[in-house]
Short mmCIF file of N, CA and C in Angstrom, two decimals:
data_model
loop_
_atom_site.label_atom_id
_atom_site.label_comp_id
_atom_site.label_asym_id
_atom_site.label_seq_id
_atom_site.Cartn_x
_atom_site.Cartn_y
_atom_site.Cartn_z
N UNK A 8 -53.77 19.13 -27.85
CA UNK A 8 -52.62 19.05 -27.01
C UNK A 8 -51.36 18.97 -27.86
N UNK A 9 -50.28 19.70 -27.49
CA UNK A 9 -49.01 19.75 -28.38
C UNK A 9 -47.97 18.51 -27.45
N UNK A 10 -47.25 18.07 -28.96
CA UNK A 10 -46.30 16.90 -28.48
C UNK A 10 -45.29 17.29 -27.70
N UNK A 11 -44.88 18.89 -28.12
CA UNK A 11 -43.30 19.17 -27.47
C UNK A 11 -43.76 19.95 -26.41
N UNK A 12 -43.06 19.61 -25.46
CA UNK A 12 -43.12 19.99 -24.25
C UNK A 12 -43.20 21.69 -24.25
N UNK A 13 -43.59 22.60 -23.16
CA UNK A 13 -43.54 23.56 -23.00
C UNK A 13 -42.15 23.96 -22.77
N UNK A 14 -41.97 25.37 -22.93
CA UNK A 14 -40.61 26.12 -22.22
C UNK A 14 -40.44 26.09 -20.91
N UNK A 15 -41.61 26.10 -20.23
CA UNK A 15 -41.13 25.90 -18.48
C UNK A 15 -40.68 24.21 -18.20
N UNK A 16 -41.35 23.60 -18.91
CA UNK A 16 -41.11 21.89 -18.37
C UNK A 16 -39.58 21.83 -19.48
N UNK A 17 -39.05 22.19 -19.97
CA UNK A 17 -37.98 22.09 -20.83
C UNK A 17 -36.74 22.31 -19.95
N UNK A 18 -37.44 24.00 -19.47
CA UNK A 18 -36.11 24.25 -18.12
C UNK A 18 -36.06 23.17 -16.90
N UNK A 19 -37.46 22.96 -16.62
CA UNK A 19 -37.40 22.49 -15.23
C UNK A 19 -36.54 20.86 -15.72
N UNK A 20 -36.29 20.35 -16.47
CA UNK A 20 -35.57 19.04 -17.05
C UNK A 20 -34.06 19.49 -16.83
N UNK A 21 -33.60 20.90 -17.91
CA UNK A 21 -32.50 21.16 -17.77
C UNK A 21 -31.74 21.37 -16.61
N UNK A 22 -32.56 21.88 -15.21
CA UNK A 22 -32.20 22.33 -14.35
C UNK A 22 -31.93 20.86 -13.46
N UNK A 23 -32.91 19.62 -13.71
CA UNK A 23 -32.57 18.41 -13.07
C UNK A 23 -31.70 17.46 -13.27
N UNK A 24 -31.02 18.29 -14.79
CA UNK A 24 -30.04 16.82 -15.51
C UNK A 24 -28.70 17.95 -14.63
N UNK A 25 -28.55 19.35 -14.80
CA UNK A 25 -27.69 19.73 -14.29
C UNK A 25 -26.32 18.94 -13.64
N UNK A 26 -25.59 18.43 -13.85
CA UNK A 26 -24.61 17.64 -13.21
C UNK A 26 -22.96 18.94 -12.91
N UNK A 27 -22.36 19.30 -12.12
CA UNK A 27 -22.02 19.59 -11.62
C UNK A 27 -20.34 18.93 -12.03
N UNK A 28 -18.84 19.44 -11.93
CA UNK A 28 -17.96 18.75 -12.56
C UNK A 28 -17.43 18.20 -11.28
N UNK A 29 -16.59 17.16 -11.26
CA UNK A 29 -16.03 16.30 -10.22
C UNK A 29 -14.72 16.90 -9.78
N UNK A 30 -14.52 17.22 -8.53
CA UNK A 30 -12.69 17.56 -8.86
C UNK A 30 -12.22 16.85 -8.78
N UNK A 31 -12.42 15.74 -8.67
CA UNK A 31 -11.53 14.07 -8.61
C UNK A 31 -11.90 13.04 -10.20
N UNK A 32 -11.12 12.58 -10.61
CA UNK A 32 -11.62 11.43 -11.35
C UNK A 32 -12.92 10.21 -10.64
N UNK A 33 -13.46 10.00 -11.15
CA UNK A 33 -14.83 9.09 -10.85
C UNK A 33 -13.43 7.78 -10.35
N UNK A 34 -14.35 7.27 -9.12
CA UNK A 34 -13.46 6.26 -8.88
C UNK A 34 -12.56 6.66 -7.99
N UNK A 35 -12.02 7.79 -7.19
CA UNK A 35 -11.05 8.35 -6.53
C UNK A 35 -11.97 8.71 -5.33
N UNK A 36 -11.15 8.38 -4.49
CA UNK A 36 -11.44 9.20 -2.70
C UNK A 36 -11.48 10.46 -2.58
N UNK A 37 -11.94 11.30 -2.38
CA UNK A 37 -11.57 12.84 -2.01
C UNK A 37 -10.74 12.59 -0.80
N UNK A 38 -11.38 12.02 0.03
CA UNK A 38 -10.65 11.49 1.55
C UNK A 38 -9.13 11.31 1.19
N UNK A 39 -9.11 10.27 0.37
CA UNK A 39 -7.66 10.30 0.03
C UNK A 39 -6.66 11.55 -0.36
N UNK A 40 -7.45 12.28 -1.31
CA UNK A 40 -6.71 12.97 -2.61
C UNK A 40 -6.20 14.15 -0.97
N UNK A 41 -7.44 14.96 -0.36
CA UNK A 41 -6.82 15.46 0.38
C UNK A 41 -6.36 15.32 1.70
N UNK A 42 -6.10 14.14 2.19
CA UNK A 42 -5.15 13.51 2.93
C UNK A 42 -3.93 13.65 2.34
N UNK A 43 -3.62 13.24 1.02
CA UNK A 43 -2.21 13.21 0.46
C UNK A 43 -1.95 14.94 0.57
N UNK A 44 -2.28 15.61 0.07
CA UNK A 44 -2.46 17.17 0.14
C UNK A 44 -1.56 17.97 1.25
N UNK A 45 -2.60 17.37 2.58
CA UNK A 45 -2.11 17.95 3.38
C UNK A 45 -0.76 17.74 4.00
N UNK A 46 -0.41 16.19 3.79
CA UNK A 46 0.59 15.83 3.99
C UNK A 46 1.63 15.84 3.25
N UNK A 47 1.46 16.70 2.16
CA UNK A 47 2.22 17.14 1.22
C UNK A 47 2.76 18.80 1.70
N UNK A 48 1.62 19.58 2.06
CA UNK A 48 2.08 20.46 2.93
C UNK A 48 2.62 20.79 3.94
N UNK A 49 2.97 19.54 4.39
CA UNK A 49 2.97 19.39 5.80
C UNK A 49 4.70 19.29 5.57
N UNK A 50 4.96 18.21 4.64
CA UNK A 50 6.10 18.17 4.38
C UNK A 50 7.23 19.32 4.03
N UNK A 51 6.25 20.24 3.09
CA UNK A 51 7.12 21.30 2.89
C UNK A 51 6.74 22.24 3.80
N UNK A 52 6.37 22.21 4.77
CA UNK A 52 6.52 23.50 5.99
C UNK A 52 7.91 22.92 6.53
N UNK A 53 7.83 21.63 6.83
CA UNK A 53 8.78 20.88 7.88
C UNK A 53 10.11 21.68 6.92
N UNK A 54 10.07 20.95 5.39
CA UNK A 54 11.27 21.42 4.88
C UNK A 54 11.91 22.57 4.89
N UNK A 55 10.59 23.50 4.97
CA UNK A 55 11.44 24.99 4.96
C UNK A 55 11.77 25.40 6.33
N UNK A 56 11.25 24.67 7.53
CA UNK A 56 12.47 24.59 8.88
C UNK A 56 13.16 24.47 9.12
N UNK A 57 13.71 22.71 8.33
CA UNK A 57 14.99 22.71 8.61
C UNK A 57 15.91 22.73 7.62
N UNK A 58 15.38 23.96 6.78
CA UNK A 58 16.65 24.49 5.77
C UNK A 58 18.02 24.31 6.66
N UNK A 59 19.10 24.49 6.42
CA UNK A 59 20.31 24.76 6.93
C UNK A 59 20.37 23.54 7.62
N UNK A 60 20.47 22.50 7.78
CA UNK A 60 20.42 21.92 8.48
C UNK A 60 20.35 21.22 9.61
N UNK A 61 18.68 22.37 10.13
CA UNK A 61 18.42 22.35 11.56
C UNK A 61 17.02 20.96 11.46
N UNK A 62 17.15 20.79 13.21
CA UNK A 62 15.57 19.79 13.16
C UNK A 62 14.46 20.16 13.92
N UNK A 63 13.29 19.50 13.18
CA UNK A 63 12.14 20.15 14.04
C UNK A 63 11.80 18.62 15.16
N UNK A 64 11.31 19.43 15.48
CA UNK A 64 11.14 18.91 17.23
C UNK A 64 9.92 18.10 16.59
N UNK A 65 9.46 17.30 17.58
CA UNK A 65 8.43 15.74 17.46
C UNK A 65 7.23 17.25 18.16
N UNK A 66 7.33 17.71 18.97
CA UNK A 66 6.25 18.89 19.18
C UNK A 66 5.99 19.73 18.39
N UNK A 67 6.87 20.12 17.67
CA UNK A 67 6.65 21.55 16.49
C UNK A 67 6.22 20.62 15.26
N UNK A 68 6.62 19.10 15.34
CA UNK A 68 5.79 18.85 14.19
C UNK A 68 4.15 18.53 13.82
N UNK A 69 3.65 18.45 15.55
CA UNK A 69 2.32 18.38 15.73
C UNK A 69 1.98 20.29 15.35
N UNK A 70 3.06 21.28 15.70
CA UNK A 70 2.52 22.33 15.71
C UNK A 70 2.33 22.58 14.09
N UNK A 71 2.83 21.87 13.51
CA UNK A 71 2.71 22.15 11.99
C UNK A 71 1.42 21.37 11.31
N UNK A 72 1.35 20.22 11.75
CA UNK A 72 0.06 19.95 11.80
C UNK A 72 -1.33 20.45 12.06
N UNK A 73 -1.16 20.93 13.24
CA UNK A 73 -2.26 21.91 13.64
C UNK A 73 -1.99 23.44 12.59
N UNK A 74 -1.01 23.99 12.17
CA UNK A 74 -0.75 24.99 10.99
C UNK A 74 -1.48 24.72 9.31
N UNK A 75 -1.41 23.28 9.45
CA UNK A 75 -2.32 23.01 8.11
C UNK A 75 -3.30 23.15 7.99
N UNK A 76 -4.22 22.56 9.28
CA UNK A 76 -5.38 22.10 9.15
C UNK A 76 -5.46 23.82 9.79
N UNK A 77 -5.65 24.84 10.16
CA UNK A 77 -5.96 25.93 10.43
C UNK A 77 -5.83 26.58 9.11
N UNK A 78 -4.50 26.45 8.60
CA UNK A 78 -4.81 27.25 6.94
C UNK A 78 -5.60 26.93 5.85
N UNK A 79 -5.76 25.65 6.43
CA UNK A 79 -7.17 25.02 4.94
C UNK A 79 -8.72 25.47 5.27
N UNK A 80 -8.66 26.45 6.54
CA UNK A 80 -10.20 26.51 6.86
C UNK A 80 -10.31 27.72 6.10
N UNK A 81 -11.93 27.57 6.40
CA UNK A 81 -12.25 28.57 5.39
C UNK A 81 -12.44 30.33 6.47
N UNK A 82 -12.48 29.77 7.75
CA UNK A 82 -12.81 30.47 8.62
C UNK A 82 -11.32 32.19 8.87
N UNK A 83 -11.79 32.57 8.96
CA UNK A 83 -10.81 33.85 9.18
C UNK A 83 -9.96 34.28 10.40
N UNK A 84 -10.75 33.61 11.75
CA UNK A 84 -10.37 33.89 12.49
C UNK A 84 -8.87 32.43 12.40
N UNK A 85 -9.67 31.20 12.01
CA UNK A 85 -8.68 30.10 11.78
C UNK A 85 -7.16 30.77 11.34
N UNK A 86 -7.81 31.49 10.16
CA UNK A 86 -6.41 31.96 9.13
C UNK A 86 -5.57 32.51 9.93
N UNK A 87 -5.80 33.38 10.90
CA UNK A 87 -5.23 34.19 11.46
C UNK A 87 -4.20 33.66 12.44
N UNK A 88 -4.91 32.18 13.13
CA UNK A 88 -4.37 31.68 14.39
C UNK A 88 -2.97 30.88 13.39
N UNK A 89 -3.13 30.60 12.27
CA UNK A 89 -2.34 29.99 12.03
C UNK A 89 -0.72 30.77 11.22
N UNK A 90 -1.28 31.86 10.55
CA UNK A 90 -0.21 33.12 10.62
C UNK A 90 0.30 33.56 12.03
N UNK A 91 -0.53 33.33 12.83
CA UNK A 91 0.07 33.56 14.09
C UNK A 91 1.58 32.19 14.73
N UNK A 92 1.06 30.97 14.19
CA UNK A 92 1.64 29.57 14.34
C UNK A 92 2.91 29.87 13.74
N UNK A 93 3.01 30.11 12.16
CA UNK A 93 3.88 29.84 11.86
C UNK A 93 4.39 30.97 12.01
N UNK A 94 4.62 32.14 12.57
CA UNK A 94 5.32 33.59 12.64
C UNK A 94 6.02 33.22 14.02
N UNK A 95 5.52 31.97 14.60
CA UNK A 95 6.51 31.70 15.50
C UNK A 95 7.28 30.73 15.13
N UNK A 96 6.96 29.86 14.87
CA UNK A 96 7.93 28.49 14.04
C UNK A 96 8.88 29.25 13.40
N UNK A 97 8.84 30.36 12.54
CA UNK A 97 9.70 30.80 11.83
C UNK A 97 10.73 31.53 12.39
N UNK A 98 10.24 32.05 13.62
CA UNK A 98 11.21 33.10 14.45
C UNK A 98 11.86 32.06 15.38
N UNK A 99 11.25 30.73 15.85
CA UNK A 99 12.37 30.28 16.68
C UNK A 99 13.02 29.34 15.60
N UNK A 100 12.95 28.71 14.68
CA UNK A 100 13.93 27.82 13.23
C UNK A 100 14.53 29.27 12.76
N UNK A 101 14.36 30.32 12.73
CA UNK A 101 15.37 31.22 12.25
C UNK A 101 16.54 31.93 13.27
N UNK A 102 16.48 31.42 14.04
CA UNK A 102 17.28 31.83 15.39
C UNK A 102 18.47 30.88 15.51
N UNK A 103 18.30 29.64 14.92
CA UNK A 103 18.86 28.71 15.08
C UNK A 103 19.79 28.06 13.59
N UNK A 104 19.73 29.41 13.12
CA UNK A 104 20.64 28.76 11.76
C UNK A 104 22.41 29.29 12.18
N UNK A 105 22.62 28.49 11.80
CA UNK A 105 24.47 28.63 11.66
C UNK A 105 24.49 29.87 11.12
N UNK A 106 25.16 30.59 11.30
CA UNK A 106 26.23 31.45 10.75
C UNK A 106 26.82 30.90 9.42
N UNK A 107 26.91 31.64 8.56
CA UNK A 107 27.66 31.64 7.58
C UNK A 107 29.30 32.18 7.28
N UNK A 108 30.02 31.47 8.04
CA UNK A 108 31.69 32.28 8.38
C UNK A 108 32.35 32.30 7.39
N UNK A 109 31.68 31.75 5.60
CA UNK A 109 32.82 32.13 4.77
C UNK A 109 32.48 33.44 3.80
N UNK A 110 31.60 34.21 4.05
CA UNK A 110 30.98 35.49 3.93
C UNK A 110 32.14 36.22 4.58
N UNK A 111 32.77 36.11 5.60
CA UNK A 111 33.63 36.80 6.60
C UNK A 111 34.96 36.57 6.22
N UNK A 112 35.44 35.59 5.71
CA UNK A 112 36.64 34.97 5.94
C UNK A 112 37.26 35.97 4.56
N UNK A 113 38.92 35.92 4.70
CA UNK A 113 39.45 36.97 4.05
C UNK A 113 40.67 36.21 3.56
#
């Protein structure tokens, strides 16, 4: 009988130590990390609404909410509903910007 293991029991070890990399530091929430995330996105949708110094509505900000969590899926039809979301957010916050009257002024 030989001491060192065979080539198949060698792999079948390698294949069980296999460890996989973390995208979080050991010790960290994922729960957390992308909670902060989204609400990081969330923030800059809001911001790029009320460029110019318009406001979003307590409703359009649930609609932006529901815009995140539709663009983080992995699903296609999701993707879609939510290009659909914000192609309206954008057309009614772009309707509503001031004029720029010193472009005009002489």
């Amino acid at each position: 009988m030989s001491v060192t293991p065979s080539a198949t029991d060698q792999q079948d070890d390698q294949h069980k130590r296999r460890v996989y990399g973390r995208p979080f530091p050991k010790g960290v929430s994922q729960s957390i990390q992308f909670m902060a995330t989204r609400r990081q996105m969330e923030a800059e949708v809001i911001a790029d609404l009320e460029a110019d110094g318009r406001k979003v509505t307590s409703a359009d900000r649930l609609l932006v909410e529901r815009y995140v969590q539709l663009l983080r899926s992995r699903s296609h039809s999701d993707t879609n509903t939510a290009l659909k979301v914000w192609t309206a957010l954008a057309a009614k916050y772009a309707g509503q910007r001031q004029p720029n009257t010193t472009l005009f002024d002489r």
